């Protein structure tokens, strides 16, 4: 038998050649940061259900990760593909860390960058880019997830002030945020507001006992007649198009991010399959294992090709929301399937935090649901194909 | 202060490294090539000096065309410019010849301080800083775990097996550093994007006024006459303690010169 050097699944596809030097350098920097600063602690954070988010935000800010694809205000101003690659490296560590960055950059900072006043941008964006201030994004409510149009939170005028009332649920970074971007129904449609932590009537409650995204902070936001000045409103957003525009940004990061989680699972499993013996042979030498490895490699490679393709479209300004749905539906679904399949190859070892696949699989259950459930993305694609909306 | 940092591209020490079978030079084609790890500490030290007291940091690399990748990565950490000496005739040069090329290249630059790693992970010869300082006629402050700049004086703590020595020199100097001196920064994304726009000057031997027959493998002062891969790891010796296990362990440690 010829002596063949094992190849990395993505080397088989040659996906590196689709990237520029700068994109590879950015990716390699985030990978090194994740190896040095994140990976050694992941199992501990996950088991404890705690994340030193403030400290990490500073370090991520120094690298330039936070709001990296935005321009000005201390943001790095990279292209979309670079942002995607950074998300993939963070999610290769843990979806919780990618979530921290997605919410900060694509939801909170993007909302302020796209819809904020000059004063709001100058007040918040440089601090958030540096990681000195953390943001969260309050759209989902306890009874309204896929259908944000039904939201019950209200914003009512009192003189020139606004009075916000309502509850927001499943809010990443919610209880550690310095500023919450909160969406509420006003007389003229849904409006966005910047609610600083500590505003009277604004409280948060961290959600504990999670079985997924344990290395991530998730909270409920309660707005009990919170009085805000007129200038707290985001002037550039009216109607649901505002928050939905932010979600398109964050979903784009997930299209890449999910490939990182899948890659980490597959790398771990390939190493294990080459060295773990059963019946006196490496289990990677058995045909059933090889079929699993080949199928997973195909799906990973296809997911990365799709992500880079969508990234190029985003950079060219031609990416449509239904195309982001294609990417999010496929890549998260396949990443979850890969994580679970990898766990079967790791067998009993795969149920511990010693190996990442089950941790990734548990995380991806959340990723499958948030930023548009896989069902909603299927319906978006269905509508694009038939012209018939199935969810209205 | 104008600082020049010597940066060498080396095969990744974490990957499989091989020597060519005909002339025993490093097979750069088969390895993934990276910045010599110790040089990153020299870059970091230079950037800290610049941040504290202003000035300029220039990268100086002698190496093949492919070294541009390491130069770009070095620049992404924050230096201002780079000089790349590239000439086919240099391939296979030993430390004596390389120090001559570096000295000639430094002759084209304005500088107050040269910083470099104390060794490269490929050759591990450790003499370039000394040879270079000799050629430049300036003091060599080598093996630093700490560097203090105070006006015109440069003081290092030279790391030794037993502790450290304090060594001081005034004016221009060559300082080599170990990885105990600092913690190199990650390149920031802004730095990565700016790196491609920074000036990189390419110089040939002719630009430096050096004759091709003074450098290269054929004219080297030292030659590798043979090389063999490290033998495969032997099975360890098992000591069964029958009352004198401790004595046997001490004897083993003494024979292997651990104690």
XYZ file of C-alpha atoms in Angstrom:
651
model
C 0.000 0.000 0.000
C 1.444 3.440 -0.852
C 2.343 5.631 2.098
C -0.133 8.488 1.785
C 0.140 11.529 4.043
C -3.299 12.281 5.508
C -4.778 15.505 4.186
C -6.882 18.050 5.993
C -10.524 17.913 4.798
C -10.387 21.487 3.528
C -6.994 20.960 1.862
C -8.792 18.315 -0.160
C -11.127 21.051 -1.403
C -8.359 23.648 -1.761
C -10.565 26.324 -0.192
C -7.557 28.319 1.048
C -6.842 29.282 -2.531
C -10.130 31.189 -2.638
C -8.792 33.654 -0.075
C -6.471 36.649 -0.357
C -3.278 37.028 1.707
C -4.987 39.564 3.935
C -7.989 37.306 4.508
C -5.719 34.392 5.413
C -3.652 36.579 7.750
C -6.803 37.735 9.544
C -8.057 34.160 9.831
C -4.680 32.904 11.090
C -4.530 35.653 13.704
C -7.959 34.769 15.089
C -7.051 31.063 15.025
C -3.887 31.756 17.003
C -5.787 33.914 19.480
C -8.368 31.148 19.905
C -5.648 28.526 20.413
C -3.772 30.647 22.963
C -6.553 32.388 24.850
C -9.803 30.476 24.370
C -9.264 26.755 23.853
C -7.388 26.093 27.093
C -10.420 27.362 29.066
C -13.412 26.203 27.021
C -14.264 23.043 28.934
C -13.999 24.924 32.227
C -16.208 27.806 31.066
C -18.715 25.427 29.565
C -18.978 23.256 32.641
C -19.209 26.247 34.980
C -21.667 28.022 32.679
C -19.553 31.156 33.001
C -17.640 33.341 30.615
C -15.209 36.172 31.482
C -16.972 38.200 28.811
C -15.687 41.644 29.801
C -12.066 40.570 29.780
C -12.510 38.716 26.487
C -14.275 41.679 24.911
C -11.214 43.845 25.608
C -8.902 41.316 24.008
C -11.194 40.853 21.016
C -11.351 44.640 20.725
C -7.545 44.878 20.658
C -7.450 42.386 17.797
C -10.074 44.401 15.931
C -12.771 41.691 15.854
C -15.631 43.785 17.259
C -17.527 45.483 14.446
C -14.609 44.569 12.182
C -16.653 44.837 8.978
C -17.913 48.324 9.832
C -16.018 51.454 8.832
C -14.934 54.433 10.918
C -15.401 54.944 14.677
C -12.399 52.762 15.498
C -13.707 49.766 13.529
C -11.208 47.814 11.453
C -13.124 48.092 8.173
C -12.379 44.641 6.771
C -14.375 43.005 4.019
C -17.256 40.634 4.697
C -15.273 37.487 3.874
C -12.708 38.376 6.551
C -15.505 38.891 9.059
C -16.909 35.492 8.137
C -13.525 33.827 8.538
C -13.113 35.381 11.983
C -16.553 34.044 12.945
C -15.532 30.569 11.754
C -12.381 30.609 13.885
C -14.277 31.787 16.963
C -16.997 29.202 16.456
C -14.346 26.509 15.918
C -13.588 27.276 19.552
C -17.180 27.634 20.774
C -20.434 29.007 19.366
C -20.817 31.035 22.559
C -17.756 33.124 21.713
C -18.933 33.679 18.158
C -22.306 34.693 19.611
C -20.638 37.299 21.824
C -18.961 38.782 18.756
C -22.012 38.480 16.464
C -24.249 40.287 18.916
C -21.703 42.987 19.624
C -20.690 43.648 16.015
C -23.535 42.598 13.751
C -26.533 43.343 15.951
C -25.747 46.096 18.456
C -22.948 47.975 16.663
C -24.474 47.488 13.227
C -27.812 48.891 14.444
C -26.108 52.011 15.791
C -23.840 52.316 12.737
C -26.716 51.937 10.252
C -29.550 53.714 12.058
C -27.981 55.849 14.784
C -27.532 59.626 14.994
C -24.050 61.155 14.780
C -24.105 61.586 18.574
C -25.159 57.975 19.188
C -22.396 56.678 16.915
C -19.719 58.846 18.491
C -20.883 57.959 21.997
C -20.996 54.184 21.586
C -19.150 52.811 18.557
C -15.507 53.551 19.505
C -16.062 52.133 23.003
C -17.794 49.064 21.616
C -15.122 48.488 18.926
C -12.482 48.542 21.662
C -14.510 46.131 23.796
C -14.752 48.635 26.644
C -18.531 48.729 26.233
C -20.694 45.693 25.527
C -23.975 45.800 23.657
C -26.992 43.542 23.358
C -29.975 43.438 21.023
C -33.528 43.069 22.291
C -35.987 41.963 19.631
C -37.270 38.491 20.632
C -39.959 38.339 23.303
C -41.179 35.419 25.425
C -44.183 34.908 23.115
C -42.777 36.277 19.854
C -39.722 34.664 18.267
C -40.223 33.873 14.594
C -42.992 36.459 14.389
C -41.453 39.703 15.702
C -44.284 41.658 14.086
C -46.441 40.520 16.997
C -44.195 42.104 19.621
C -45.929 43.476 22.720
C -43.225 45.881 23.884
C -44.379 49.448 23.473
C -42.796 52.875 23.245
C -45.134 55.675 24.194
C -44.521 59.415 24.024
C -44.638 61.505 27.169
C -43.825 65.055 26.150
C -40.556 64.661 24.262
C -39.576 61.605 26.339
C -40.258 57.972 25.524
C -41.692 55.445 27.971
C -40.709 51.824 27.178
C -42.609 48.871 28.541
C -42.195 45.165 27.781
C -40.044 42.059 28.130
C -37.314 40.748 25.850
C -36.151 37.139 26.032
C -33.111 35.015 25.073
C -30.891 38.073 24.817
C -27.197 37.232 24.371
C -24.933 39.522 26.473
C -28.142 40.888 28.043
C -27.108 40.995 31.698
C -23.542 42.229 31.055
C -24.360 44.858 28.436
C -23.612 48.539 28.927
C -26.203 49.399 26.313
C -29.213 47.518 25.010
C -30.646 48.124 21.545
C -34.334 47.578 22.267
C -37.072 47.389 19.653
C -40.582 48.410 20.646
C -43.848 49.319 18.981
C -44.432 53.071 18.719
C -47.372 54.877 17.126
C -45.621 55.082 13.780
C -44.315 51.496 13.780
C -41.459 49.556 15.370
C -38.662 51.796 16.628
C -35.235 51.105 18.073
C -33.937 52.644 21.313
C -30.584 52.745 23.060
C -31.146 51.859 26.692
C -28.052 52.287 28.883
C -27.584 49.798 31.728
C -28.757 51.234 35.002
C -31.622 53.272 33.531
C -34.404 53.271 36.179
C -37.005 50.586 35.414
C -34.591 48.576 33.230
C -33.560 45.245 34.783
C -32.053 42.009 33.505
C -32.137 38.444 34.695
C -29.566 35.903 33.544
C -30.999 32.632 32.236
C -29.307 29.686 33.914
C -29.550 25.883 33.673
C -28.931 25.961 29.923
C -27.865 22.798 28.105
C -26.546 24.778 25.144
C -24.355 27.870 24.717
C -23.140 27.489 28.273
C -20.057 29.617 27.500
C -22.308 32.542 26.668
C -24.411 34.967 28.669
C -28.153 34.791 27.949
C -30.672 37.014 29.732
C -34.168 38.365 29.943
C -34.611 42.151 29.719
C -37.462 43.735 31.642
C -38.532 47.284 30.774
C -40.918 48.580 33.411
C -41.922 52.081 32.302
C -38.376 53.024 31.384
C -38.175 56.743 30.683
C -35.775 57.722 27.903
C -34.986 61.121 26.359
C -36.001 61.774 22.736
C -32.415 61.302 21.560
C -32.391 57.655 22.763
C -34.341 56.628 19.664
C -32.442 55.408 16.582
C -33.553 57.971 13.990
C -32.724 55.880 10.916
C -34.959 52.863 11.540
C -38.715 52.671 11.272
C -40.638 49.415 10.971
C -39.382 45.865 11.232
C -36.982 46.411 8.363
C -34.615 47.986 10.918
C -34.065 44.983 13.192
C -34.373 42.505 10.312
C -31.519 44.263 8.522
C -29.343 43.637 11.593
C -30.336 39.982 11.649
C -29.226 39.560 8.017
C -25.783 40.763 9.124
C -25.573 38.357 12.033
C -26.874 35.415 10.019
C -24.144 36.015 7.497
C -21.585 35.494 10.277
C -23.314 32.259 11.252
C -23.058 30.923 7.677
C -19.282 30.966 8.177
C -19.314 30.327 11.910
C -21.089 26.979 11.643
C -18.366 25.722 9.297
C -15.828 26.434 12.053
C -17.670 24.274 14.575
C -17.988 21.475 12.006
C -14.314 21.709 11.086
C -13.250 21.490 14.718
C -15.384 18.365 15.196
C -14.005 16.717 12.091
C -10.363 17.554 12.873
C -10.728 16.082 16.344
C -12.463 12.994 15.030
C -9.951 12.339 12.235
C -7.128 12.422 14.751
C -9.044 10.067 17.019
C -9.945 7.696 14.176
C -6.308 7.434 13.108
C -5.091 6.505 16.576
C -7.916 4.708 18.375
C -7.681 0.939 17.953
C -10.537 -1.558 17.803
C -9.957 -5.183 16.898
C -6.222 -4.295 16.711
C -6.701 -1.716 13.923
C -7.181 2.056 13.860
C -10.929 2.624 13.624
C -10.239 5.063 10.759
C -9.318 2.012 8.694
C -12.809 0.530 8.890
C -15.081 1.097 5.925
C -18.067 2.329 7.932
C -15.885 4.944 9.650
C -14.364 6.011 6.340
C -17.828 6.425 4.799
C -18.793 8.703 7.694
C -15.566 10.694 7.359
C -15.966 11.050 3.590
C -19.589 12.192 3.858
C -18.775 14.703 6.586
C -15.841 16.054 4.590
C -18.095 16.542 1.569
C -20.642 18.474 3.585
C -17.987 20.585 5.302
C -16.302 21.441 2.010
C -19.614 22.317 0.348
C -20.565 24.486 3.327
C -17.279 26.396 3.163
C -17.588 26.874 -0.609
C -21.110 28.225 -0.118
C -19.970 30.537 2.681
C -17.122 32.001 0.624
C -19.430 32.400 -2.375
C -22.004 34.269 -0.289
C -19.207 36.330 1.244
C -17.989 37.387 -2.181
C -21.551 38.362 -3.071
C -21.838 40.387 0.112
C -18.617 42.208 -0.693
C -19.904 42.855 -4.205
C -23.171 44.223 -2.777
C -25.268 41.567 -4.542
C -26.139 39.295 -1.596
C -29.905 38.942 -1.134
C -31.593 37.997 2.177
C -32.934 34.706 0.764
C -29.371 33.765 -0.167
C -28.324 34.253 3.449
C -31.201 31.891 4.294
C -29.722 29.281 1.926
C -26.416 29.532 3.742
C -27.765 29.574 7.268
C -30.171 26.679 6.721
C -27.604 24.477 5.023
C -24.508 25.245 7.022
C -25.999 25.060 10.503
C -28.014 21.946 9.709
C -24.976 20.184 8.241
C -22.677 21.356 11.029
C -25.062 19.889 13.592
C -25.238 16.613 11.656
C -21.419 16.504 11.464
C -21.061 17.183 15.195
C -23.444 14.339 16.037
C -21.813 11.939 13.587
C -18.375 12.768 14.980
C -19.669 11.912 18.428
C -20.521 8.414 17.227
C -16.933 7.864 16.085
C -15.599 9.127 19.417
C -18.025 6.717 21.093
C -18.033 6.986 24.898
C -15.166 9.494 24.911
C -17.425 11.728 22.849
C -19.835 12.383 25.699
C -17.261 14.229 27.811
C -15.870 17.743 27.604
C -12.483 16.200 26.771
C -13.585 16.250 23.128
C -15.503 19.100 21.448
C -18.154 17.427 19.217
C -20.968 17.055 21.740
C -20.289 20.542 23.111
C -20.508 21.864 19.543
C -23.642 19.797 18.860
C -25.345 21.166 21.963
C -24.382 24.704 20.977
C -25.573 24.234 17.415
C -29.054 23.356 18.711
C -29.298 27.033 19.690
C -27.674 28.219 16.488
C -30.219 26.189 14.504
C -32.973 28.149 16.235
C -31.667 31.664 16.709
C -31.321 34.298 13.990
C -34.216 32.673 12.144
C -35.127 29.066 12.805
C -34.300 26.494 10.159
C -38.057 26.230 9.534
C -38.376 29.947 8.799
C -35.338 29.852 6.503
C -36.899 26.903 4.639
C -40.056 29.000 4.210
C -38.051 32.001 2.994
C -36.493 29.745 0.366
C -39.937 28.271 -0.402
C -41.350 31.725 -0.936
C -38.423 32.662 -3.180
C -39.077 29.549 -5.271
C -42.872 29.765 -5.504
C -43.695 33.365 -4.860
C -46.135 32.113 -2.222
C -45.539 33.149 1.398
C -46.304 30.232 3.731
C -45.936 32.078 7.018
C -48.281 35.003 6.670
C 15.166 56.177 17.784
C 15.618 54.262 14.537
C 15.497 50.538 15.142
C 16.198 47.765 12.648
C 14.849 44.319 13.518
C 16.392 41.282 11.844
C 13.693 38.824 10.791
C 14.415 35.386 9.388
C 11.928 33.131 7.686
C 12.300 29.546 8.934
C 10.470 26.261 8.443
C 7.706 25.898 11.028
C 9.293 24.123 13.988
C 5.928 22.547 14.754
C 5.844 20.726 11.403
C 7.984 18.032 9.786
C 11.301 19.581 8.703
C 13.764 18.000 6.291
C 17.196 18.646 4.788
C 17.769 18.252 1.062
C 19.493 14.957 0.334
C 22.159 16.409 -2.008
C 23.562 19.460 -0.209
C 21.970 19.166 3.266
C 20.451 22.639 3.123
C 17.005 23.181 4.610
C 14.272 22.013 2.259
C 12.105 25.142 2.329
C 9.810 23.794 -0.347
C 8.561 20.961 1.828
C 7.854 22.977 4.953
C 5.403 25.677 5.833
C 7.524 28.740 6.468
C 7.014 31.170 9.324
C 8.747 34.052 11.104
C 11.455 32.718 13.383
C 9.685 32.674 16.727
C 12.374 34.535 18.657
C 12.270 37.369 16.103
C 8.659 38.128 17.072
C 9.945 39.044 20.533
C 12.527 41.349 18.948
C 9.766 43.010 16.885
C 7.615 43.426 19.999
C 10.510 44.964 21.933
C 11.205 47.399 19.087
C 7.537 48.415 18.922
C 7.450 49.013 22.679
C 10.532 51.245 22.465
C 8.953 53.156 19.593
C 5.670 53.533 21.486
C 7.521 54.824 24.550
C 9.862 57.270 22.866
C 8.961 57.571 19.199
C 11.036 56.653 16.193
C 10.881 54.150 13.390
C 11.025 50.382 13.177
C 12.348 48.737 10.018
C 12.395 45.007 9.313
C 15.523 43.591 7.623
C 15.278 40.147 6.050
C 17.773 38.178 3.985
C 15.970 35.386 2.225
C 14.390 34.037 -0.939
C 11.373 35.503 -2.770
C 8.999 33.508 -0.551
C 10.223 35.425 2.503
C 7.943 38.297 1.447
C 5.163 36.451 3.242
C 7.036 36.591 6.550
C 7.916 40.235 5.913
C 4.227 41.021 5.410
C 3.336 39.218 8.627
C 6.089 41.048 10.514
C 4.831 44.388 9.176
C 1.290 43.524 10.278
C 2.484 43.661 13.896
C 3.246 47.380 13.419
C 6.746 48.163 12.023
C 6.954 51.008 9.510
C 8.941 49.553 6.611
C 11.028 46.606 5.493
C 14.188 45.868 3.555
C 14.424 42.517 1.789
C 17.809 41.358 0.548
C 17.094 38.730 -2.070
C 19.628 37.255 -4.451
C 19.871 33.693 -5.722
C 23.606 33.669 -5.007
C 22.971 33.973 -1.251
C 21.310 30.546 -0.979
C 23.162 28.220 1.371
C 25.258 30.977 2.982
C 26.595 30.275 6.461
C 26.533 32.633 9.439
C 29.816 34.352 8.520
C 28.533 35.193 5.056
C 25.043 36.104 6.203
C 26.454 38.534 8.753
C 28.377 40.223 5.933
C 25.194 40.619 3.898
C 23.318 41.980 6.913
C 26.144 44.426 7.701
C 26.171 45.665 4.106
C 22.386 46.093 4.162
C 22.566 48.027 7.443
C 25.123 50.260 5.698
C 22.317 51.470 3.429
C 20.091 52.369 6.399
C 20.072 54.928 9.168
C 19.853 53.171 12.517
C 20.542 53.562 16.214
C 19.788 50.039 17.394
C 19.636 46.573 15.837
C 17.349 44.055 17.529
C 17.160 40.359 16.722
C 16.218 36.988 18.146
C 18.963 35.197 20.081
C 18.694 32.215 17.770
C 16.850 30.911 14.740
C 14.913 27.700 15.149
C 16.385 26.202 11.960
C 20.181 26.600 12.228
C 20.348 27.398 15.974
C 23.869 28.767 15.445
C 23.316 31.784 17.748
C 26.320 33.752 16.457
C 24.796 36.189 13.980
C 24.333 38.972 16.569
C 27.988 38.747 17.641
C 29.365 38.545 14.112
C 27.182 41.395 12.955
C 28.198 43.643 15.848
C 31.859 42.902 15.121
C 31.432 43.802 11.459
C 29.566 46.989 12.361
C 32.100 47.902 15.047
C 29.442 48.275 17.741
C 28.845 46.462 21.065
C 26.910 43.178 21.099
C 24.397 42.914 23.938
C 23.263 39.347 23.524
C 20.745 37.016 25.075
C 18.609 39.696 26.726
C 15.664 38.900 28.942
C 15.236 42.616 29.623
C 16.281 45.762 27.767
C 16.303 49.268 29.230
C 16.991 52.337 27.099
C 18.028 55.407 29.075
C 19.149 58.281 26.895
C 22.200 57.006 25.039
C 22.754 53.926 27.210
C 21.315 50.471 26.573
C 21.289 48.018 29.459
C 20.297 44.393 29.224
C 19.829 41.552 31.638
C 21.638 38.732 29.873
C 19.949 35.449 30.633
C 22.294 32.652 31.721
C 21.750 29.140 33.052
C 22.528 30.340 36.566
C 20.724 33.699 36.561
C 21.480 36.906 34.693
C 24.252 39.400 34.054
C 23.744 43.137 33.675
C 25.495 44.412 30.559
C 25.538 48.022 29.410
C 26.698 49.791 26.279
C 26.393 53.341 25.019
C 25.311 54.400 21.551
C 24.695 52.077 18.671
C 24.445 48.398 19.541
C 23.192 45.011 18.411
C 20.802 43.481 20.968
C 19.598 39.892 20.756
C 16.633 38.732 22.833
C 15.182 35.557 24.262
C 11.486 34.759 24.545
C 11.525 35.770 28.217
C 11.739 39.474 27.331
C 8.064 40.163 26.558
C 4.844 38.729 25.164
C 4.488 39.549 21.458
C 1.201 41.125 20.416
C -1.178 39.615 17.903
C -1.282 41.612 14.697
C -4.421 43.754 14.732
C -6.756 43.647 11.745
C -5.898 47.254 10.985
C -2.230 46.273 11.077
C -2.841 43.341 8.744
C -4.643 45.513 6.229
C -2.007 48.261 6.475
C 0.904 45.820 6.051
C 0.457 45.470 2.292
C 0.722 49.218 1.829
C 3.975 49.650 3.782
C 7.187 50.251 1.823
C 9.353 47.167 1.212
C 12.731 47.906 -0.397
C 14.293 45.017 -2.301
C 18.083 44.938 -2.536
C 20.354 42.587 -4.505
C 24.015 41.759 -3.845
C 24.954 44.257 -6.543
C 22.961 46.960 -4.731
C 25.028 46.190 -1.638
C 28.340 46.114 -3.532
C 28.967 42.489 -2.622
C 30.512 40.012 -5.077
C 28.429 36.875 -5.649
C 31.478 34.653 -5.113
C 31.764 35.767 -1.486
C 28.441 34.193 -0.514
C 26.439 31.032 -1.098
C 26.872 27.383 -0.333
C 29.917 26.870 -2.579
C 31.863 29.651 -0.845
C 30.726 28.970 2.709
C 33.282 28.751 5.522
C 31.474 25.798 7.018
C 29.873 22.841 5.287
C 27.516 20.126 6.389
C 29.183 16.889 5.312
C 26.535 14.457 6.426
C 23.171 14.393 8.139
C 20.986 11.649 9.528
C 17.508 11.760 10.977
C 17.239 11.398 14.707
C 16.901 7.708 15.537
C 13.433 6.531 16.447
C 12.655 6.731 20.140
C 13.860 3.719 22.051
C 11.688 1.955 24.557
C 12.388 3.307 28.042
C 14.179 1.392 30.780
C 11.860 0.023 33.400
C 13.211 0.066 36.929
C 11.561 -2.398 39.276
C 12.005 -1.217 42.832
C 13.407 -4.008 44.897
C 14.688 -1.801 47.654
C 17.294 0.044 45.578
C 15.060 1.783 42.995
C 16.096 5.196 44.290
C 19.785 4.408 43.790
C 19.125 3.214 40.252
C 17.174 6.370 39.441
C 19.971 8.600 40.715
C 22.526 6.604 38.714
C 20.386 7.027 35.575
C 20.095 10.772 36.134
C 23.854 11.044 36.715
C 24.746 9.031 33.596
C 22.411 11.172 31.486
C 23.908 14.276 33.136
C 20.546 15.500 34.456
C 22.186 15.997 37.870
